[in-house]
């Protein structure tokens, strides 16, 4: 029979324990554990959620890997055309893990209205374009259809629609300058069939989605010439590896670049979230551990006579220490239960009701995204329990210094 567990259970269940001098300190210790687990869960869920959301939005506009010509063009506008007649298109069979490849092109132009104008890039896409990401972004209207003959349907962002006072069904003119400034520009009248909002203001302010065949006609390209290829893979964690494989399996005249290299400043920024998460977890566990150490010391002080009696009856120091560690484990688990209830409640409320908005110009999202996974929740609870117990081993050592004779007479 585990008599240490039996005695600890009796102490926890006694009314005197719940109304003792140590009761307020014990409640503070439980509250510290609960608050700590709530803060850690929110830090992990929002940190990982924000990383994934920003990453997915960059991927939506660029793919995981971009294949372009080698040229000195550093703008977003397509330079020298690429032929679609490549071994890796329309299926990149030579690299395992590639799920999709699509041909795109972009052209800078000016949207002109009676009262205003706005310079943006027309991103030309075709029948092979993957609309899965924009299905999520679409807030009004429908997605354009470029599988049939060339048309003037475009998808515009909420940001541009609000600035230019556009709505679904409106028509507008877009002016494209020619290489020769003395020649008249190309003017195309487009029709808005859908409005999207990715929350990534840098892209929303710069792009509208249209038919790639307009760009081919303006640039006097052939039907099989495009600006670049966008490649999608099934596992983002393999991006660097797949980026190298894609580069090795493309002709020497073409260059490939992963989104982490193309938008290095964004991805370096979101990597900082990992350090923030680790810092918050460390601080919260330290605070919770210190509070539990205080509670344990008070419990030992309050039960000094009992310690003396147990020693007089033959209990060794480790048995008595185990008794108090069982007691502390109960308090930690109680704090974890309350922390999980509160933490998961807040996370699910944010996920489904969007309680906390964010500034998209700073965070690239309109609300705080949350990532909920059973794996990290279990790891967080188990890790907190183990680390707190390890921290309690040191203060429990004070029991070995208690003399049975003095402890029995202790008042």
Tab-separated table of C-alpha atoms in Angstrom:
chain	number	residue	atom	x	y	z
A	1	UNK	CA	0.000	0.000	0.000
A	2	UNK	CA	1.267	3.494	-0.925
A	3	UNK	CA	0.817	5.066	2.490
A	4	UNK	CA	2.298	8.434	1.376
A	5	UNK	CA	-0.456	8.781	-1.241
A	6	UNK	CA	-3.066	7.627	1.311
A	7	UNK	CA	-2.037	10.273	3.880
A	8	UNK	CA	-1.787	12.998	1.213
A	9	UNK	CA	-5.298	12.123	0.032
A	10	UNK	CA	-6.654	12.313	3.584
A	11	UNK	CA	-5.001	15.697	4.137
A	12	UNK	CA	-6.423	17.094	0.898
A	13	UNK	CA	-9.915	15.845	1.713
A	14	UNK	CA	-10.011	17.150	5.282
A	15	UNK	CA	-12.076	20.234	6.136
A	16	UNK	CA	-9.274	21.591	8.301
A	17	UNK	CA	-7.018	21.643	5.240
A	18	UNK	CA	-9.474	23.794	3.290
A	19	UNK	CA	-9.916	26.274	6.159
A	20	UNK	CA	-6.316	26.334	7.368
A	21	UNK	CA	-3.957	29.316	7.489
A	22	UNK	CA	-2.301	28.087	4.301
A	23	UNK	CA	-5.605	28.018	2.334
A	24	UNK	CA	-5.227	31.551	0.819
A	25	UNK	CA	-1.619	30.838	-0.204
A	26	UNK	CA	-2.686	27.521	-1.729
A	27	UNK	CA	-5.408	29.304	-3.727
A	28	UNK	CA	-2.844	31.820	-4.966
A	29	UNK	CA	-0.585	28.939	-6.052
A	30	UNK	CA	-3.460	27.268	-7.941
A	31	UNK	CA	-4.377	30.613	-9.536
A	32	UNK	CA	-0.751	31.134	-10.603
A	33	UNK	CA	-0.712	27.734	-12.330
A	34	UNK	CA	-4.064	28.443	-14.016
A	35	UNK	CA	-3.051	31.911	-15.210
A	36	UNK	CA	0.300	30.590	-16.373
A	37	UNK	CA	-1.243	27.826	-18.477
A	38	UNK	CA	-3.775	30.285	-19.961
A	39	UNK	CA	-1.039	32.729	-20.971
A	40	UNK	CA	1.148	29.945	-22.399
A	41	UNK	CA	-1.725	28.455	-24.404
A	42	UNK	CA	-2.647	31.852	-25.823
A	43	UNK	CA	0.997	32.618	-26.661
A	44	UNK	CA	1.453	29.321	-28.526
A	45	UNK	CA	-1.947	29.358	-30.256
A	46	UNK	CA	-1.725	32.956	-31.461
A	47	UNK	CA	2.005	32.793	-32.260
A	48	UNK	CA	1.751	29.668	-34.411
A	49	UNK	CA	-1.612	30.794	-35.803
A	50	UNK	CA	-0.178	34.141	-36.883
A	51	UNK	CA	2.851	32.475	-38.469
A	52	UNK	CA	0.697	30.051	-40.451
A	53	UNK	CA	-1.817	32.702	-41.512
A	54	UNK	CA	0.825	35.135	-42.764
A	55	UNK	CA	2.703	32.318	-44.488
A	56	UNK	CA	-0.453	31.074	-46.240
A	57	UNK	CA	-1.268	34.562	-47.483
A	58	UNK	CA	2.179	35.029	-48.980
A	59	UNK	CA	1.823	31.585	-50.606
A	60	UNK	CA	-1.606	32.531	-51.995
A	61	UNK	CA	-0.082	35.371	-54.026
A	62	UNK	CA	3.242	33.766	-54.963
A	63	UNK	CA	3.199	29.990	-54.494
A	64	UNK	CA	5.883	28.241	-52.426
A	65	UNK	CA	8.498	28.544	-55.161
A	66	UNK	CA	8.609	31.010	-58.083
A	67	UNK	CA	10.323	30.114	-61.361
A	68	UNK	CA	11.392	33.106	-63.473
A	69	UNK	CA	13.896	34.139	-66.097
A	70	UNK	CA	17.344	35.315	-65.115
A	71	UNK	CA	17.147	39.100	-65.550
A	72	UNK	CA	17.775	42.292	-63.626
A	73	UNK	CA	14.087	43.026	-63.161
A	74	UNK	CA	13.523	43.537	-59.437
A	75	UNK	CA	9.963	44.853	-59.758
A	76	UNK	CA	6.775	42.823	-59.492
A	77	UNK	CA	6.165	43.282	-63.222
A	78	UNK	CA	6.996	40.396	-65.525
A	79	UNK	CA	10.044	41.031	-67.708
A	80	UNK	CA	11.300	38.588	-70.303
A	81	UNK	CA	8.693	35.941	-71.138
A	82	UNK	CA	9.081	32.214	-70.489
A	83	UNK	CA	7.760	29.498	-72.731
A	84	UNK	CA	5.160	27.206	-71.189
A	85	UNK	CA	6.643	24.327	-73.136
A	86	UNK	CA	8.710	22.974	-70.257
A	87	UNK	CA	9.258	19.410	-69.062
A	88	UNK	CA	8.012	20.369	-65.588
A	89	UNK	CA	4.732	21.891	-66.845
A	90	UNK	CA	1.818	21.239	-66.376
A	91	UNK	CA	2.952	18.553	-63.885
A	92	UNK	CA	6.242	18.700	-61.982
A	93	UNK	CA	6.771	14.931	-61.922
A	94	UNK	CA	10.533	15.054	-61.330
A	95	UNK	CA	10.135	16.450	-57.780
A	96	UNK	CA	8.100	14.508	-55.246
A	97	UNK	CA	5.797	16.616	-53.071
A	98	UNK	CA	4.857	19.214	-55.712
A	99	UNK	CA	1.072	19.458	-55.730
A	100	UNK	CA	0.475	22.132	-58.363
A	101	UNK	CA	2.204	24.450	-60.828
A	102	UNK	CA	0.565	27.403	-62.545
A	103	UNK	CA	1.547	29.974	-65.160
A	104	UNK	CA	1.110	33.675	-64.342
A	105	UNK	CA	2.237	37.121	-65.453
A	106	UNK	CA	1.927	40.628	-64.034
A	107	UNK	CA	1.702	44.069	-65.591
A	108	UNK	CA	1.684	47.491	-63.970
A	109	UNK	CA	-1.178	49.761	-64.880
A	110	UNK	CA	-3.267	52.674	-63.638
A	111	UNK	CA	-6.935	52.328	-62.725
A	112	UNK	CA	-8.684	55.466	-63.944
A	113	UNK	CA	-12.049	56.763	-62.752
A	114	UNK	CA	-13.822	60.104	-63.202
A	115	UNK	CA	-12.554	61.378	-59.846
A	116	UNK	CA	-9.515	59.273	-58.934
A	117	UNK	CA	-6.743	56.973	-60.115
A	118	UNK	CA	-4.641	54.185	-58.555
A	119	UNK	CA	-1.495	52.440	-59.731
A	120	UNK	CA	-1.644	48.634	-59.287
A	121	UNK	CA	-0.369	45.389	-60.780
A	122	UNK	CA	-2.696	43.267	-62.844
A	123	UNK	CA	-1.832	39.674	-62.039
A	124	UNK	CA	-2.745	37.635	-65.069
A	125	UNK	CA	-3.833	34.042	-64.470
A	126	UNK	CA	-5.243	31.317	-66.663
A	127	UNK	CA	-7.275	28.133	-66.644
A	128	UNK	CA	-4.616	26.361	-64.541
A	129	UNK	CA	-4.836	28.824	-61.640
A	130	UNK	CA	-5.461	27.394	-58.158
A	131	UNK	CA	-8.327	29.377	-56.611
A	132	UNK	CA	-8.393	27.485	-53.294
A	133	UNK	CA	-6.825	30.335	-51.307
A	134	UNK	CA	-9.056	32.991	-52.853
A	135	UNK	CA	-12.155	30.941	-52.050
A	136	UNK	CA	-11.316	31.708	-48.427
A	137	UNK	CA	-10.595	35.393	-49.135
A	138	UNK	CA	-13.715	36.016	-51.250
A	139	UNK	CA	-16.238	38.189	-49.387
A	140	UNK	CA	-18.539	39.332	-52.181
A	141	UNK	CA	-19.434	38.224	-55.702
A	142	UNK	CA	-17.754	35.258	-57.386
A	143	UNK	CA	-14.389	34.165	-58.744
A	144	UNK	CA	-13.540	34.984	-62.390
A	145	UNK	CA	-13.681	32.247	-65.027
A	146	UNK	CA	-10.748	32.121	-67.449
A	147	UNK	CA	-11.296	28.599	-68.780
A	148	UNK	CA	-13.271	29.808	-71.785
A	149	UNK	CA	-12.473	32.668	-74.167
A	150	UNK	CA	-10.606	35.783	-73.083
A	151	UNK	CA	-12.749	38.072	-70.942
A	152	UNK	CA	-12.578	41.252	-68.851
A	153	UNK	CA	-13.628	39.791	-65.498
A	154	UNK	CA	-11.413	40.799	-62.569
A	155	UNK	CA	-11.167	40.149	-58.844
A	156	UNK	CA	-10.353	43.239	-56.788
A	157	UNK	CA	-9.462	43.684	-53.117
A	158	UNK	CA	-11.644	45.347	-50.499
A	159	UNK	CA	-8.844	47.863	-49.938
A	160	UNK	CA	-8.900	49.043	-53.581
A	161	UNK	CA	-12.691	48.833	-53.827
A	162	UNK	CA	-13.078	51.133	-50.826
A	163	UNK	CA	-10.447	53.599	-52.063
A	164	UNK	CA	-11.993	53.825	-55.519
A	165	UNK	CA	-15.646	53.393	-54.408
A	166	UNK	CA	-16.135	50.236	-56.465
A	167	UNK	CA	-18.651	47.469	-55.963
A	168	UNK	CA	-19.401	44.147	-57.635
A	169	UNK	CA	-20.721	44.714	-61.159
A	170	UNK	CA	-18.895	48.020	-61.718
A	171	UNK	CA	-16.774	48.650	-64.804
A	172	UNK	CA	-13.549	50.644	-64.861
A	173	UNK	CA	-10.737	51.487	-67.234
A	174	UNK	CA	-7.139	50.443	-66.695
A	175	UNK	CA	-4.338	52.136	-68.588
A	176	UNK	CA	-1.125	50.258	-69.507
A	177	UNK	CA	1.821	52.298	-70.756
A	178	UNK	CA	3.874	51.066	-73.707
A	179	UNK	CA	7.657	50.843	-73.815
A	180	UNK	CA	7.673	53.713	-76.297
A	181	UNK	CA	6.315	56.750	-74.397
A	182	UNK	CA	5.352	58.459	-77.659
A	183	UNK	CA	2.816	55.764	-78.451
A	184	UNK	CA	-0.694	55.784	-77.049
A	185	UNK	CA	-1.181	53.472	-74.039
A	186	UNK	CA	-3.351	50.370	-74.007
A	187	UNK	CA	-6.722	50.928	-72.326
A	188	UNK	CA	-8.876	47.983	-71.224
A	189	UNK	CA	-12.306	48.195	-69.616
A	190	UNK	CA	-12.672	45.601	-66.852
A	191	UNK	CA	-15.709	44.350	-64.966
A	192	UNK	CA	-15.561	43.557	-61.238
A	193	UNK	CA	-17.117	40.132	-60.567
A	194	UNK	CA	-15.733	39.579	-57.048
A	195	UNK	CA	-14.170	41.361	-54.094
A	196	UNK	CA	-11.621	39.648	-51.859
A	197	UNK	CA	-9.944	40.525	-48.572
A	198	UNK	CA	-6.798	38.599	-47.676
A	199	UNK	CA	-5.992	40.932	-44.780
A	200	UNK	CA	-2.449	41.242	-46.166
A	201	UNK	CA	-2.610	44.928	-46.979
A	202	UNK	CA	0.716	45.025	-48.843
A	203	UNK	CA	-0.693	42.629	-51.441
A	204	UNK	CA	-4.311	43.811	-51.333
A	205	UNK	CA	-3.189	47.352	-52.151
A	206	UNK	CA	-1.025	46.200	-55.065
A	207	UNK	CA	-2.853	43.444	-56.947
A	208	UNK	CA	-6.008	42.704	-58.834
A	209	UNK	CA	-6.534	39.379	-60.574
A	210	UNK	CA	-7.324	39.279	-64.298
A	211	UNK	CA	-6.963	37.215	-67.453
A	212	UNK	CA	-3.339	36.468	-68.418
A	213	UNK	CA	-4.275	36.672	-72.102
A	214	UNK	CA	-4.658	40.459	-71.801
A	215	UNK	CA	-1.048	40.746	-70.624
A	216	UNK	CA	0.105	38.461	-73.434
A	217	UNK	CA	-1.669	40.687	-75.958
A	218	UNK	CA	-0.340	43.953	-74.447
A	219	UNK	CA	3.249	42.619	-74.329
A	220	UNK	CA	2.880	41.038	-77.782
A	221	UNK	CA	3.768	37.627	-76.430
A	222	UNK	CA	2.842	34.329	-77.993
A	223	UNK	CA	0.025	32.262	-76.516
A	224	UNK	CA	2.553	29.928	-74.882
A	225	UNK	CA	4.596	32.722	-73.259
A	226	UNK	CA	4.103	33.720	-69.634
A	227	UNK	CA	5.847	35.759	-66.948
A	228	UNK	CA	6.638	33.108	-64.347
A	229	UNK	CA	5.613	29.787	-62.826
A	230	UNK	CA	4.282	29.409	-59.280
A	231	UNK	CA	4.926	26.035	-57.658
A	232	UNK	CA	3.011	24.647	-54.667
A	233	UNK	CA	4.251	21.867	-52.384
A	234	UNK	CA	2.402	19.704	-49.852
A	235	UNK	CA	4.686	20.259	-46.835
A	236	UNK	CA	5.929	23.728	-45.933
A	237	UNK	CA	8.517	22.253	-43.551
A	238	UNK	CA	10.248	20.750	-46.614
A	239	UNK	CA	10.378	24.103	-48.422
A	240	UNK	CA	14.150	24.593	-48.406
A	241	UNK	CA	14.782	21.022	-49.529
A	242	UNK	CA	12.128	21.133	-52.255
A	243	UNK	CA	13.362	24.555	-53.351
A	244	UNK	CA	16.795	23.075	-54.068
A	245	UNK	CA	15.271	20.091	-55.905
A	246	UNK	CA	13.073	22.362	-58.026
A	247	UNK	CA	16.088	24.515	-58.908
A	248	UNK	CA	18.059	21.424	-59.916
A	249	UNK	CA	15.214	20.192	-62.118
A	250	UNK	CA	14.697	23.410	-64.090
A	251	UNK	CA	16.691	24.518	-67.164
A	252	UNK	CA	19.862	26.561	-66.623
A	253	UNK	CA	18.154	29.573	-68.253
A	254	UNK	CA	15.577	29.725	-65.467
A	255	UNK	CA	15.905	30.714	-61.833
A	256	UNK	CA	13.796	29.505	-58.897
A	257	UNK	CA	13.273	31.246	-55.583
A	258	UNK	CA	11.421	30.171	-52.448
A	259	UNK	CA	9.054	32.594	-50.744
A	260	UNK	CA	11.294	32.651	-47.665
A	261	UNK	CA	14.074	34.114	-49.821
A	262	UNK	CA	11.831	36.333	-51.905
A	263	UNK	CA	10.147	37.847	-48.830
A	264	UNK	CA	12.951	37.357	-46.338
A	265	UNK	CA	12.007	40.378	-44.199
A	266	UNK	CA	8.512	39.013	-43.567
A	267	UNK	CA	9.704	35.519	-42.702
A	268	UNK	CA	12.530	36.783	-40.500
A	269	UNK	CA	9.936	38.850	-38.657
A	270	UNK	CA	7.591	35.931	-38.009
A	271	UNK	CA	10.513	33.792	-36.801
A	272	UNK	CA	10.778	36.208	-33.873
A	273	UNK	CA	7.420	34.855	-32.669
A	274	UNK	CA	9.164	31.586	-31.725
A	275	UNK	CA	11.539	33.408	-29.386
A	276	UNK	CA	8.609	35.301	-27.856
A	277	UNK	CA	6.725	32.047	-27.269
A	278	UNK	CA	9.708	30.386	-25.586
A	279	UNK	CA	10.280	33.470	-23.441
A	280	UNK	CA	6.660	33.616	-22.283
A	281	UNK	CA	6.619	29.877	-21.488
A	282	UNK	CA	9.823	30.179	-19.463
A	283	UNK	CA	8.588	33.175	-17.469
A	284	UNK	CA	5.171	31.651	-16.758
A	285	UNK	CA	6.618	28.318	-15.586
A	286	UNK	CA	9.096	30.187	-13.376
A	287	UNK	CA	6.340	32.318	-11.814
A	288	UNK	CA	4.070	29.288	-11.306
A	289	UNK	CA	6.977	27.300	-9.814
A	290	UNK	CA	7.888	30.071	-7.350
A	291	UNK	CA	4.278	30.310	-6.196
A	292	UNK	CA	4.123	26.543	-5.714
A	293	UNK	CA	7.404	26.606	-3.765
A	294	UNK	CA	5.888	29.204	-1.445
A	295	UNK	CA	2.753	27.104	-1.014
A	296	UNK	CA	4.820	23.968	-0.312
A	297	UNK	CA	6.952	25.714	2.319
A	298	UNK	CA	3.818	26.983	4.075
A	299	UNK	CA	2.349	23.473	3.985
A	300	UNK	CA	5.540	22.052	5.528
A	301	UNK	CA	5.547	24.736	8.217
A	302	UNK	CA	1.879	24.082	9.006
A	303	UNK	CA	2.450	20.304	9.209
A	304	UNK	CA	5.699	20.391	11.217
A	305	UNK	CA	4.230	18.381	14.135
A	306	UNK	CA	2.913	15.736	11.743
A	307	UNK	CA	6.382	15.462	10.154
A	308	UNK	CA	7.912	14.920	13.627
A	309	UNK	CA	5.368	12.215	14.473
A	310	UNK	CA	5.916	10.404	11.161
A	311	UNK	CA	9.665	10.471	11.696
A	312	UNK	CA	9.231	9.181	15.254
A	313	UNK	CA	7.137	6.302	13.894
A	314	UNK	CA	9.925	5.329	11.503
A	315	UNK	CA	9.155	7.148	8.250
A	316	UNK	CA	12.241	8.134	6.300
A	317	UNK	CA	12.805	11.578	4.820
A	318	UNK	CA	12.027	10.562	1.242
A	319	UNK	CA	8.642	9.093	2.224
A	320	UNK	CA	7.632	12.329	3.936
A	321	UNK	CA	8.890	14.366	0.981
A	322	UNK	CA	6.799	12.188	-1.344
A	323	UNK	CA	3.754	12.887	0.816
A	324	UNK	CA	4.121	16.629	0.301
A	325	UNK	CA	4.969	16.217	-3.371
A	326	UNK	CA	1.729	14.276	-3.836
A	327	UNK	CA	-0.040	17.148	-2.140
A	328	UNK	CA	1.656	19.673	-4.409
A	329	UNK	CA	0.848	17.545	-7.488
A	330	UNK	CA	-2.839	17.757	-6.614
A	331	UNK	CA	-2.625	21.554	-6.452
A	332	UNK	CA	-0.735	21.756	-9.754
A	333	UNK	CA	-3.224	19.460	-11.524
A	334	UNK	CA	-6.110	21.499	-10.120
A	335	UNK	CA	-4.502	24.644	-11.501
A	336	UNK	CA	-3.930	22.951	-14.872
A	337	UNK	CA	-7.586	21.886	-15.094
A	338	UNK	CA	-8.835	25.423	-14.444
A	339	UNK	CA	-6.210	26.849	-16.781
A	340	UNK	CA	-7.229	24.519	-19.602
A	341	UNK	CA	-10.907	25.333	-19.169
A	342	UNK	CA	-10.271	29.084	-19.264
A	343	UNK	CA	-7.566	28.937	-21.947
A	344	UNK	CA	-9.466	26.714	-24.379
A	345	UNK	CA	-12.623	28.733	-23.761
A	346	UNK	CA	-10.848	31.943	-24.786
A	347	UNK	CA	-9.184	30.314	-27.798
A	348	UNK	CA	-12.405	28.827	-29.165
A	349	UNK	CA	-14.224	32.119	-28.541
A	350	UNK	CA	-11.567	33.943	-30.575
A	351	UNK	CA	-11.613	31.301	-33.300
A	352	UNK	CA	-15.359	31.413	-33.866
A	353	UNK	CA	-16.365	34.922	-32.744
A	354	UNK	CA	-13.240	36.979	-33.678
A	355	UNK	CA	-13.216	38.914	-30.394
A	356	UNK	CA	-9.788	40.534	-30.794
A	357	UNK	CA	-9.110	42.410	-34.075
A	358	UNK	CA	-5.626	43.357	-35.275
A	359	UNK	CA	-4.317	46.127	-37.491
A	360	UNK	CA	-3.674	44.504	-40.924
A	361	UNK	CA	-1.116	47.179	-41.821
A	362	UNK	CA	1.074	45.910	-38.947
A	363	UNK	CA	0.206	42.218	-38.486
A	364	UNK	CA	-1.053	41.357	-42.021
A	365	UNK	CA	-4.264	39.893	-40.558
A	366	UNK	CA	-7.558	41.452	-39.504
A	367	UNK	CA	-7.990	39.389	-36.329
A	368	UNK	CA	-5.783	37.342	-34.036
A	369	UNK	CA	-5.672	33.833	-35.563
A	370	UNK	CA	-5.479	30.824	-33.262
A	371	UNK	CA	-3.951	27.400	-33.825
A	372	UNK	CA	-5.437	24.683	-31.599
A	373	UNK	CA	-3.753	21.287	-31.498
A	374	UNK	CA	-4.110	18.455	-28.994
A	375	UNK	CA	-0.373	17.750	-29.287
A	376	UNK	CA	0.930	21.035	-27.905
A	377	UNK	CA	-1.832	21.204	-25.265
A	378	UNK	CA	-0.822	17.805	-23.849
A	379	UNK	CA	2.890	18.681	-24.067
A	380	UNK	CA	2.284	21.997	-22.287
A	381	UNK	CA	0.351	20.376	-19.433
A	382	UNK	CA	2.762	17.484	-18.951
A	383	UNK	CA	5.783	19.766	-19.225
A	384	UNK	CA	4.386	22.237	-16.696
A	385	UNK	CA	3.586	19.444	-14.219
A	386	UNK	CA	7.034	17.853	-14.500
A	387	UNK	CA	8.985	21.122	-14.330
A	388	UNK	CA	7.014	22.398	-11.336
A	389	UNK	CA	7.569	19.114	-9.485
A	390	UNK	CA	11.281	19.230	-10.255
A	391	UNK	CA	11.400	22.760	-8.866
A	392	UNK	CA	9.652	21.532	-5.682
A	393	UNK	CA	12.279	18.858	-5.018
A	394	UNK	CA	14.702	21.486	-3.684
A	395	UNK	CA	12.424	23.131	-1.067
A	396	UNK	CA	11.120	19.709	0.013
A	397	UNK	CA	14.690	18.954	1.111
A	398	UNK	CA	14.028	21.133	4.182
A	399	UNK	CA	12.090	18.163	5.623
A	400	UNK	CA	15.369	16.275	6.109
A	401	UNK	CA	16.544	19.033	8.482
A	402	UNK	CA	13.529	18.786	10.788
A	403	UNK	CA	14.274	17.085	14.126
A	404	UNK	CA	11.469	14.767	15.374
A	405	UNK	CA	11.771	15.973	19.012
A	406	UNK	CA	11.662	19.667	18.136
A	407	UNK	CA	8.945	19.133	15.512
A	408	UNK	CA	6.576	17.360	17.953
A	409	UNK	CA	6.936	20.259	20.427
A	410	UNK	CA	6.618	22.865	17.601
A	411	UNK	CA	3.761	25.326	18.134
